[in-house]
PDB file of N, CA and C in Angstrom:
ATOM      1  N   MET A 759     -25.461  -1.920   3.762  1.00  0.00           N
ATOM      2  CA  MET A 759     -24.432  -1.743   2.762  1.00  0.00           C
ATOM      3  C   MET A 759     -23.094  -1.499   3.428  1.00  0.00           C
ATOM      4  N   THR A 760     -22.035  -2.051   2.856  1.00  0.00           N
ATOM      5  CA  THR A 760     -20.697  -1.822   3.390  1.00  0.00           C
ATOM      6  C   THR A 760     -20.107  -0.579   2.763  1.00  0.00           C
ATOM      7  N   GLY A 761     -18.966  -0.170   3.269  1.00  0.00           N
ATOM      8  CA  GLY A 761     -18.290   0.982   2.696  1.00  0.00           C
ATOM      9  C   GLY A 761     -17.944   0.773   1.240  1.00  0.00           C
ATOM     10  N   ALA A 762     -17.506  -0.434   0.880  1.00  0.00           N
ATOM     11  CA  ALA A 762     -17.150  -0.712  -0.508  1.00  0.00           C
ATOM     12  C   ALA A 762     -18.365  -0.593  -1.420  1.00  0.00           C
ATOM     13  N   ALA A 763     -19.519  -1.006  -0.935  1.00  0.00           N
ATOM     14  CA  ALA A 763     -20.725  -0.959  -1.750  1.00  0.00           C
ATOM     15  C   ALA A 763     -21.192   0.474  -1.982  1.00  0.00           C
ATOM     16  N   THR A 764     -20.919   1.366  -1.045  1.00  0.00           N
ATOM     17  CA  THR A 764     -21.351   2.755  -1.175  1.00  0.00           C
ATOM     18  C   THR A 764     -20.270   3.639  -1.774  1.00  0.00           C
ATOM     19  N   GLY A 765     -19.080   3.121  -1.958  1.00  0.00           N
ATOM     20  CA  GLY A 765     -17.979   3.917  -2.479  1.00  0.00           C
ATOM     21  C   GLY A 765     -17.252   4.702  -1.398  1.00  0.00           C
ATOM     22  N   GLN A 766     -17.652   4.537  -0.156  1.00  0.00           N
ATOM     23  CA  GLN A 766     -17.037   5.243   0.967  1.00  0.00           C
ATOM     24  C   GLN A 766     -15.737   4.546   1.362  1.00  0.00           C
ATOM     25  N   LEU A 767     -14.729   5.321   1.690  1.00  0.00           N
ATOM     26  CA  LEU A 767     -13.476   4.761   2.184  1.00  0.00           C
ATOM     27  C   LEU A 767     -13.656   4.423   3.665  1.00  0.00           C
ATOM     28  N   VAL A 768     -13.280   3.195   4.042  1.00  0.00           N
ATOM     29  CA  VAL A 768     -13.530   2.671   5.389  1.00  0.00           C
ATOM     30  C   VAL A 768     -12.205   2.457   6.112  1.00  0.00           C
ATOM     31  N   CYS A 769     -12.198   2.721   7.393  1.00  0.00           N
ATOM     32  CA  CYS A 769     -11.025   2.536   8.249  1.00  0.00           C
ATOM     33  C   CYS A 769     -10.490   1.110   8.149  1.00  0.00           C
ATOM     34  N   SER A 770      -9.159   0.969   8.136  1.00  0.00           N
ATOM     35  CA  SER A 770      -8.497  -0.335   8.037  1.00  0.00           C
ATOM     36  C   SER A 770      -8.333  -1.049   9.375  1.00  0.00           C
ATOM     37  N   ALA A 771      -8.633  -0.380  10.476  1.00  0.00           N
ATOM     38  CA  ALA A 771      -8.498  -1.012  11.787  1.00  0.00           C
ATOM     39  C   ALA A 771      -9.465  -2.187  11.911  1.00  0.00           C
ATOM     40  N   LYS A 772      -9.017  -3.226  12.595  1.00  0.00           N
ATOM     41  CA  LYS A 772      -9.817  -4.434  12.746  1.00  0.00           C
ATOM     42  C   LYS A 772     -11.195  -4.121  13.334  1.00  0.00           C
ATOM     43  N   ALA A 773     -12.227  -4.597  12.655  1.00  0.00           N
ATOM     44  CA  ALA A 773     -13.634  -4.479  13.062  1.00  0.00           C
ATOM     45  C   ALA A 773     -14.183  -3.055  13.023  1.00  0.00           C
ATOM     46  N   CYS A 774     -13.428  -2.109  12.532  1.00  0.00           N
ATOM     47  CA  CYS A 774     -13.921  -0.738  12.426  1.00  0.00           C
ATOM     48  C   CYS A 774     -14.555  -0.548  11.055  1.00  0.00           C
ATOM     49  N   ARG A 775     -15.724   0.049  11.008  1.00  0.00           N
ATOM     50  CA  ARG A 775     -16.417   0.304   9.748  1.00  0.00           C
ATOM     51  C   ARG A 775     -16.688   1.794   9.571  1.00  0.00           C
ATOM     52  N   ARG A 776     -15.986   2.629  10.342  1.00  0.00           N
ATOM     53  CA  ARG A 776     -16.193   4.081  10.250  1.00  0.00           C
ATOM     54  C   ARG A 776     -15.533   4.641   9.001  1.00  0.00           C
ATOM     55  N   ALA A 777     -15.984   5.780   8.591  1.00  0.00           N
ATOM     56  CA  ALA A 777     -15.428   6.457   7.424  1.00  0.00           C
ATOM     57  C   ALA A 777     -13.979   6.861   7.685  1.00  0.00           C
ATOM     58  N   ALA A 778     -13.143   6.653   6.700  1.00  0.00           N
ATOM     59  CA  ALA A 778     -11.728   7.018   6.816  1.00  0.00           C
ATOM     60  C   ALA A 778     -11.546   8.503   6.529  1.00  0.00           C
ATOM     61  N   ALA A 779     -10.721   9.140   7.328  1.00  0.00           N
ATOM     62  CA  ALA A 779     -10.390  10.552   7.141  1.00  0.00           C
ATOM     63  C   ALA A 779      -8.900  10.725   6.855  1.00  0.00           C
ATOM     64  N   HIS A 780      -8.102   9.702   7.185  1.00  0.00           N
ATOM     65  CA  HIS A 780      -6.654   9.785   7.066  1.00  0.00           C
ATOM     66  C   HIS A 780      -6.098   8.581   6.319  1.00  0.00           C
ATOM     67  N   ALA A 781      -4.925   8.757   5.739  1.00  0.00           N
ATOM     68  CA  ALA A 781      -4.212   7.672   5.081  1.00  0.00           C
ATOM     69  C   ALA A 781      -2.835   7.555   5.716  1.00  0.00           C
ATOM     70  N   VAL A 782      -2.545   6.388   6.272  1.00  0.00           N
ATOM     71  CA  VAL A 782      -1.240   6.099   6.837  1.00  0.00           C
ATOM     72  C   VAL A 782      -0.442   5.408   5.724  1.00  0.00           C
ATOM     73  N   VAL A 783       0.553   6.102   5.208  1.00  0.00           N
ATOM     74  CA  VAL A 783       1.330   5.597   4.066  1.00  0.00           C
ATOM     75  C   VAL A 783       2.637   5.019   4.595  1.00  0.00           C
ATOM     76  N   TRP A 784       2.920   3.771   4.187  1.00  0.00           N
ATOM     77  CA  TRP A 784       4.080   3.071   4.737  1.00  0.00           C
ATOM     78  C   TRP A 784       4.693   2.140   3.711  1.00  0.00           C
ATOM     79  N   ARG A 785       5.883   1.637   4.045  1.00  0.00           N
ATOM     80  CA  ARG A 785       6.579   0.665   3.200  1.00  0.00           C
ATOM     81  C   ARG A 785       7.557  -0.104   4.081  1.00  0.00           C
ATOM     82  N   ASN A 786       7.599  -1.406   3.893  1.00  0.00           N
ATOM     83  CA  ASN A 786       8.597  -2.237   4.553  1.00  0.00           C
ATOM     84  C   ASN A 786       9.768  -2.346   3.579  1.00  0.00           C
ATOM     85  N   PRO A 787      10.892  -1.692   3.847  1.00  0.00           N
ATOM     86  CA  PRO A 787      12.001  -1.671   2.887  1.00  0.00           C
ATOM     87  C   PRO A 787      12.616  -3.045   2.628  1.00  0.00           C
ATOM     88  N   ARG A 788      12.403  -3.995   3.513  1.00  0.00           N
ATOM     89  CA  ARG A 788      12.931  -5.343   3.292  1.00  0.00           C
ATOM     90  C   ARG A 788      12.070  -6.128   2.299  1.00  0.00           C
ATOM     91  N   LEU A 789      10.828  -5.713   2.124  1.00  0.00           N
ATOM     92  CA  LEU A 789       9.911  -6.428   1.237  1.00  0.00           C
ATOM     93  C   LEU A 789       9.499  -5.656  -0.006  1.00  0.00           C
ATOM     94  N   HIS A 790       9.444  -4.336   0.092  1.00  0.00           N
ATOM     95  CA  HIS A 790       8.879  -3.521  -0.977  1.00  0.00           C
ATOM     96  C   HIS A 790       9.933  -2.676  -1.681  1.00  0.00           C
ATOM     97  N   ALA A 791       9.747  -2.498  -2.972  1.00  0.00           N
ATOM     98  CA  ALA A 791      10.615  -1.633  -3.775  1.00  0.00           C
ATOM     99  C   ALA A 791      10.515  -0.191  -3.263  1.00  0.00           C
ATOM    100  N   PRO A 792      11.556   0.617  -3.484  1.00  0.00           N
ATOM    101  CA  PRO A 792      11.559   1.991  -2.973  1.00  0.00           C
ATOM    102  C   PRO A 792      10.388   2.854  -3.447  1.00  0.00           C
ATOM    103  N   ASP A 793       9.807   2.531  -4.585  1.00  0.00           N
ATOM    104  CA  ASP A 793       8.688   3.327  -5.083  1.00  0.00           C
ATOM    105  C   ASP A 793       7.326   2.803  -4.622  1.00  0.00           C
ATOM    106  N   ARG A 794       7.293   1.708  -3.884  1.00  0.00           N
ATOM    107  CA  ARG A 794       6.046   1.116  -3.407  1.00  0.00           C
ATOM    108  C   ARG A 794       5.531   1.894  -2.212  1.00  0.00           C
ATOM    109  N   ARG A 795       4.235   2.171  -2.211  1.00  0.00           N
ATOM    110  CA  ARG A 795       3.584   2.880  -1.107  1.00  0.00           C
ATOM    111  C   ARG A 795       2.353   2.086  -0.692  1.00  0.00           C
ATOM    112  N   LYS A 796       2.381   1.544   0.510  1.00  0.00           N
ATOM    113  CA  LYS A 796       1.233   0.834   1.067  1.00  0.00           C
ATOM    114  C   LYS A 796       0.394   1.853   1.836  1.00  0.00           C
ATOM    115  N   VAL A 797      -0.917   1.685   1.830  1.00  0.00           N
ATOM    116  CA  VAL A 797      -1.803   2.646   2.486  1.00  0.00           C
ATOM    117  C   VAL A 797      -2.789   1.920   3.385  1.00  0.00           C
ATOM    118  N   TRP A 798      -2.848   2.350   4.622  1.00  0.00           N
ATOM    119  CA  TRP A 798      -3.909   1.948   5.535  1.00  0.00           C
ATOM    120  C   TRP A 798      -4.780   3.170   5.750  1.00  0.00           C
ATOM    121  N   LEU A 799      -6.070   3.006   5.627  1.00  0.00           N
ATOM    122  CA  LEU A 799      -7.005   4.095   5.870  1.00  0.00           C
ATOM    123  C   LEU A 799      -7.367   4.111   7.348  1.00  0.00           C
ATOM    124  N   ALA A 800      -7.595   5.296   7.881  1.00  0.00           N
ATOM    125  CA  ALA A 800      -7.872   5.414   9.321  1.00  0.00           C
ATOM    126  C   ALA A 800      -8.951   6.446   9.594  1.00  0.00           C
ATOM    127  N   CYS A 801      -9.851   6.107  10.514  1.00  0.00           N
ATOM    128  CA  CYS A 801     -10.813   7.075  11.026  1.00  0.00           C
ATOM    129  C   CYS A 801     -10.085   7.939  12.068  1.00  0.00           C
ATOM    130  N   GLU A 802     -10.777   8.929  12.586  1.00  0.00           N
ATOM    131  CA  GLU A 802     -10.164   9.798  13.603  1.00  0.00           C
ATOM    132  C   GLU A 802      -9.687   9.002  14.815  1.00  0.00           C
ATOM    133  N   ASP A 803     -10.475   8.007  15.238  1.00  0.00           N
ATOM    134  CA  ASP A 803     -10.146   7.246  16.446  1.00  0.00           C
ATOM    135  C   ASP A 803      -8.937   6.326  16.281  1.00  0.00           C
ATOM    136  N   HIS A 804      -8.664   5.859  15.072  1.00  0.00           N
ATOM    137  CA  HIS A 804      -7.599   4.884  14.864  1.00  0.00           C
ATOM    138  C   HIS A 804      -6.345   5.443  14.173  1.00  0.00           C
ATOM    139  N   ARG A 805      -6.350   6.702  13.806  1.00  0.00           N
ATOM    140  CA  ARG A 805      -5.199   7.296  13.111  1.00  0.00           C
ATOM    141  C   ARG A 805      -3.902   7.120  13.895  1.00  0.00           C
ATOM    142  N   ASP A 806      -3.902   7.495  15.153  1.00  0.00           N
ATOM    143  CA  ASP A 806      -2.676   7.429  15.952  1.00  0.00           C
ATOM    144  C   ASP A 806      -2.222   5.988  16.163  1.00  0.00           C
ATOM    145  N   HIS A 807      -3.157   5.087  16.400  1.00  0.00           N
ATOM    146  CA  HIS A 807      -2.809   3.676  16.618  1.00  0.00           C
ATOM    147  C   HIS A 807      -2.153   3.078  15.371  1.00  0.00           C
ATOM    148  N   LEU A 808      -2.755   3.272  14.211  1.00  0.00           N
ATOM    149  CA  LEU A 808      -2.192   2.710  12.977  1.00  0.00           C
ATOM    150  C   LEU A 808      -0.861   3.378  12.626  1.00  0.00           C
ATOM    151  N   ARG A 809      -0.777   4.686  12.819  1.00  0.00           N
ATOM    152  CA  ARG A 809       0.476   5.403  12.572  1.00  0.00           C
ATOM    153  C   ARG A 809       1.585   4.884  13.483  1.00  0.00           C
ATOM    154  N   ASP A 810       1.293   4.756  14.762  1.00  0.00           N
ATOM    155  CA  ASP A 810       2.298   4.289  15.717  1.00  0.00           C
ATOM    156  C   ASP A 810       2.753   2.859  15.420  1.00  0.00           C
ATOM    157  N   PHE A 811       1.811   2.015  14.969  1.00  0.00           N
ATOM    158  CA  PHE A 811       2.133   0.623  14.656  1.00  0.00           C
ATOM    159  C   PHE A 811       3.219   0.532  13.583  1.00  0.00           C
ATOM    160  N   VAL A 812       3.094   1.295  12.514  1.00  0.00           N
ATOM    161  CA  VAL A 812       4.109   1.233  11.456  1.00  0.00           C
ATOM    162  C   VAL A 812       5.331   2.083  11.783  1.00  0.00           C
ATOM    163  N   GLN A 813       5.134   3.160  12.533  1.00  0.00           N
ATOM    164  CA  GLN A 813       6.257   4.036  12.874  1.00  0.00           C
ATOM    165  C   GLN A 813       7.273   3.338  13.764  1.00  0.00           C
ATOM    166  N   VAL A 814       6.818   2.573  14.751  1.00  0.00           N
ATOM    167  CA  VAL A 814       7.728   1.896  15.672  1.00  0.00           C
ATOM    168  C   VAL A 814       8.589   0.867  14.923  1.00  0.00           C
ATOM    169  N   ARG A 815       8.105   0.370  13.797  1.00  0.00           N
ATOM    170  CA  ARG A 815       8.849  -0.590  12.980  1.00  0.00           C
ATOM    171  C   ARG A 815       9.732   0.090  11.933  1.00  0.00           C
ATOM    172  N   GLY A 816       9.646   1.423  11.865  1.00  0.00           N
ATOM    173  CA  GLY A 816      10.444   2.176  10.906  1.00  0.00           C
ATOM    174  C   GLY A 816       9.876   2.155   9.496  1.00  0.00           C
ATOM    175  N   PHE A 817       8.576   1.870   9.357  1.00  0.00           N
ATOM    176  CA  PHE A 817       7.949   1.757   8.043  1.00  0.00           C
ATOM    177  C   PHE A 817       7.188   3.010   7.611  1.00  0.00           C
ATOM    178  N   LEU A 818       6.904   3.928   8.516  1.00  0.00           N
ATOM    179  CA  LEU A 818       6.054   5.078   8.214  1.00  0.00           C
ATOM    180  C   LEU A 818       6.707   6.011   7.205  1.00  0.00           C
ATOM    181  N   LEU A 819       5.959   6.366   6.171  1.00  0.00           N
ATOM    182  CA  LEU A 819       6.400   7.368   5.209  1.00  0.00           C
ATOM    183  C   LEU A 819       5.739   8.715   5.492  1.00  0.00           C
ATOM    184  N   GLU A 820       4.399   8.698   5.655  1.00  0.00           N
ATOM    185  CA  GLU A 820       3.670   9.928   5.963  1.00  0.00           C
ATOM    186  C   GLU A 820       2.226   9.607   6.320  1.00  0.00           C
ATOM    187  N   VAL A 821       1.552  10.594   6.899  1.00  0.00           N
ATOM    188  CA  VAL A 821       0.121  10.508   7.172  1.00  0.00           C
ATOM    189  C   VAL A 821      -0.532  11.672   6.432  1.00  0.00           C
ATOM    190  N   LEU A 822      -1.530  11.335   5.613  1.00  0.00           N
ATOM    191  CA  LEU A 822      -2.208  12.329   4.783  1.00  0.00           C
ATOM    192  C   LEU A 822      -3.703  12.313   5.045  1.00  0.00           C
ATOM    193  N   ALA A 823      -4.368  13.376   4.664  1.00  0.00           N
ATOM    194  CA  ALA A 823      -5.825  13.345   4.600  1.00  0.00           C
ATOM    195  C   ALA A 823      -6.195  12.489   3.386  1.00  0.00           C
ATOM    196  N   VAL A 824      -7.293  11.755   3.439  1.00  0.00           N
ATOM    197  CA  VAL A 824      -7.652  10.883   2.312  1.00  0.00           C
ATOM    198  C   VAL A 824      -7.811  11.678   1.019  1.00  0.00           C
ATOM    199  N   GLU A 825      -8.167  12.939   1.116  1.00  0.00           N
ATOM    200  CA  GLU A 825      -8.324  13.777  -0.073  1.00  0.00           C
ATOM    201  C   GLU A 825      -6.993  14.013  -0.788  1.00  0.00           C
ATOM    202  N   GLU A 826      -5.887  13.817  -0.090  1.00  0.00           N
ATOM    203  CA  GLU A 826      -4.552  14.036  -0.670  1.00  0.00           C
ATOM    204  C   GLU A 826      -3.997  12.806  -1.370  1.00  0.00           C
ATOM    205  N   LEU A 827      -4.669  11.660  -1.276  1.00  0.00           N
ATOM    206  CA  LEU A 827      -4.191  10.460  -1.949  1.00  0.00           C
ATOM    207  C   LEU A 827      -4.260  10.645  -3.463  1.00  0.00           C
ATOM    208  N   THR A 828      -3.316  10.018  -4.150  1.00  0.00           N
ATOM    209  CA  THR A 828      -3.288  10.094  -5.604  1.00  0.00           C
ATOM    210  C   THR A 828      -3.426   8.684  -6.188  1.00  0.00           C
ATOM    211  N   GLU A 829      -3.508   8.583  -7.490  1.00  0.00           N
ATOM    212  CA  GLU A 829      -3.570   7.290  -8.161  1.00  0.00           C
ATOM    213  C   GLU A 829      -2.346   6.447  -7.828  1.00  0.00           C
ATOM    214  N   ALA A 830      -1.213   7.077  -7.598  1.00  0.00           N
ATOM    215  CA  ALA A 830       0.025   6.346  -7.261  1.00  0.00           C
ATOM    216  C   ALA A 830      -0.110   5.610  -5.931  1.00  0.00           C
ATOM    217  N   ASP A 831      -1.018   6.068  -5.075  1.00  0.00           N
ATOM    218  CA  ASP A 831      -1.228   5.430  -3.777  1.00  0.00           C
ATOM    219  C   ASP A 831      -2.203   4.262  -3.862  1.00  0.00           C
ATOM    220  N   GLY A 832      -2.804   4.073  -5.009  1.00  0.00           N
ATOM    221  CA  GLY A 832      -3.729   2.952  -5.186  1.00  0.00           C
ATOM    222  C   GLY A 832      -5.089   3.339  -4.755  1.00  0.00           C
TER     223      GLY A 832
END
């Protein structure tokens, strides 16, 4: 069973199927409206990599625990 089939949140890193513990929240201001929030889920091992990827581009809004996500985050 995949994470989607079990209802488990799965890391967004390529080929990673571990449980997500963090949410990397970002927005590309050239493409997205100011109220848009994109979310990449991250396991412990990939949190820093995914955060750094969007941060270096100036897209990072915040990093949250997955429990802190709301309906507004999708």
